[in-house]
Coordinates of C-alpha atoms in Angstrom, one line a residue:
M1 CA -17.3 -45.5 34.2
K2 CA -14.9 -47.7 36.9
N3 CA -17.1 -50.7 38.6
Q4 CA -17.9 -48.7 41.8
Y5 CA -18.0 -51.3 45.2
C6 CA -19.9 -51.1 48.8
K7 CA -18.8 -51.3 52.1
V8 CA -20.0 -54.4 52.3
G9 CA -19.4 -56.8 48.9
A10 CA -18.8 -56.3 45.7
T11 CA -21.2 -56.3 42.8
T12 CA -20.7 -58.6 40.5
P13 CA -21.1 -57.8 36.7
L14 CA -22.9 -61.4 35.2
T15 CA -21.1 -60.7 31.5
N16 CA -22.9 -64.6 29.8
E17 CA -25.4 -66.2 30.0
K18 CA -23.9 -69.1 31.7
N19 CA -22.7 -67.3 34.6
M20 CA -25.2 -65.6 34.9
V21 CA -27.7 -68.4 35.2
S22 CA -25.3 -71.0 37.7
L23 CA -25.5 -67.7 39.5
L24 CA -28.8 -67.4 40.1
E25 CA -29.7 -70.8 41.1
R26 CA -27.0 -70.2 43.3
R27 CA -28.9 -67.2 45.2
Y28 CA -32.1 -69.2 45.1
N29 CA -30.4 -73.0 46.4
S30 CA -29.2 -70.3 49.2
F31 CA -32.3 -68.2 49.9
I32 CA -34.1 -71.5 50.3
E33 CA -32.2 -72.7 52.3
M34 CA -31.1 -70.1 54.9
A35 CA -35.3 -69.6 55.3
A36 CA -35.6 -73.4 56.4
Q37 CA -33.6 -73.3 59.2
I38 CA -34.5 -69.5 60.4
G39 CA -38.2 -71.2 60.5
N40 CA -40.5 -70.1 63.4
S41 CA -37.4 -67.8 64.6
N42 CA -37.4 -65.1 62.5
T43 CA -40.6 -64.5 60.7
K44 CA -39.7 -62.2 58.6
L45 CA -36.8 -62.7 57.7
A46 CA -38.1 -66.0 56.9
E47 CA -40.7 -63.9 55.0
F48 CA -38.1 -62.0 53.2
L49 CA -35.3 -64.6 51.6
Q50 CA -39.3 -66.3 50.4
V51 CA -39.6 -63.6 48.6
K52 CA -36.4 -62.3 47.4
A53 CA -36.0 -66.6 46.7
S54 CA -39.6 -66.2 44.6
K55 CA -38.0 -62.9 43.1
T56 CA -34.8 -65.0 41.7
R57 CA -37.0 -67.9 40.8
K58 CA -38.5 -66.1 37.9
T59 CA -36.0 -63.9 36.3
L60 CA -34.7 -67.4 36.2
E61 CA -38.1 -69.1 34.7
K62 CA -37.1 -65.7 31.9
L63 CA -34.1 -66.9 30.9
A64 CA -34.7 -70.2 31.0

């Protein structure tokens, strides 16, 4: 079966653990930064980003 891509963007297969950890760390930092930038202007979106960051952190902890 070939890789499937959505119209918005492509999924990135995580081929090895080293790449996976660095990708998840970047995503975690990105979610935290975006949530901080949004702040009080859009609390629902900031809350969503914080939940995503929390889930990403939990995944990182499982890998470590």
